[in-house]
């Protein structure tokens, strides 16, 4: 009787493993990365966010700016002047490849902007941005931390708003263009 029970358990495990292999519950397909070599070393990769289509959530202290409308944003003093947004990230082929959060706040009278880009198949990047726009409307920031594929990389991220001028009915208001430049850490010669 005991042998029959163990045989049934083993056959059950084998059947479950075979069913999961044949009919996967989640079919995550990794989109091929579109990475280019930078002229002076390193690599760069471009992403974009179509606004408002790719905006998932917005939380802000200004009344009526919450998305979804049922979102209850805290009204306490530490949250005044804070804006948090969550977006889908697209690659050059216009495929959604991850999510990004953008936080903007005032700290000690100065603006602070931070991005976290998360690519499920690759890892995450954390970037502090310079709040002052540079010539050409760009904001730039340094990659402060990364996980998995991005763990050993240094580099920068630029952000630029590009207004849509196509006048198409289905066109977005514009897009946020992000360009990441990655440089590996220097190896010590010791």
CSV table of N, CA, C and O in Angstrom, one decimal, residues 1 31 65 142 147 155 160 179:
chain,number,residue,atom,x,y,z
A,1,UNK,N,0.8,-1.2,0.0
A,1,UNK,CA,0.0,0.0,0.0
A,1,UNK,C,0.9,1.3,0.0
A,1,UNK,O,0.6,2.2,-0.7
A,31,UNK,N,12.0,40.7,-25.0
A,31,UNK,CA,12.2,41.5,-26.2
A,31,UNK,C,13.7,41.7,-26.4
A,31,UNK,O,14.4,42.1,-25.4
A,65,UNK,N,-5.5,65.9,-10.3
A,65,UNK,CA,-4.4,65.4,-11.1
A,65,UNK,C,-4.1,64.0,-10.9
A,65,UNK,O,-3.3,63.4,-11.5
A,142,UNK,N,22.8,60.9,-13.4
A,142,UNK,CA,23.8,59.8,-13.2
A,142,UNK,C,23.1,58.6,-12.7
A,142,UNK,O,22.2,58.6,-11.9
A,147,UNK,N,20.5,46.7,-10.8
A,147,UNK,CA,20.5,45.3,-10.4
A,147,UNK,C,20.6,44.4,-11.6
A,147,UNK,O,20.5,44.9,-12.7
A,155,UNK,N,27.1,55.3,-15.6
A,155,UNK,CA,26.6,55.9,-16.8
A,155,UNK,C,25.7,57.1,-16.5
A,155,UNK,O,25.7,57.6,-15.4
A,160,UNK,N,14.0,63.9,-22.2
A,160,UNK,CA,13.6,65.0,-23.0
A,160,UNK,C,12.1,64.9,-23.4
A,160,UNK,O,11.6,63.8,-23.7
A,179,UNK,N,17.3,58.3,-22.9
A,179,UNK,CA,18.5,57.7,-23.5
A,179,UNK,C,19.5,57.4,-22.4
A,179,UNK,O,20.0,58.3,-21.7
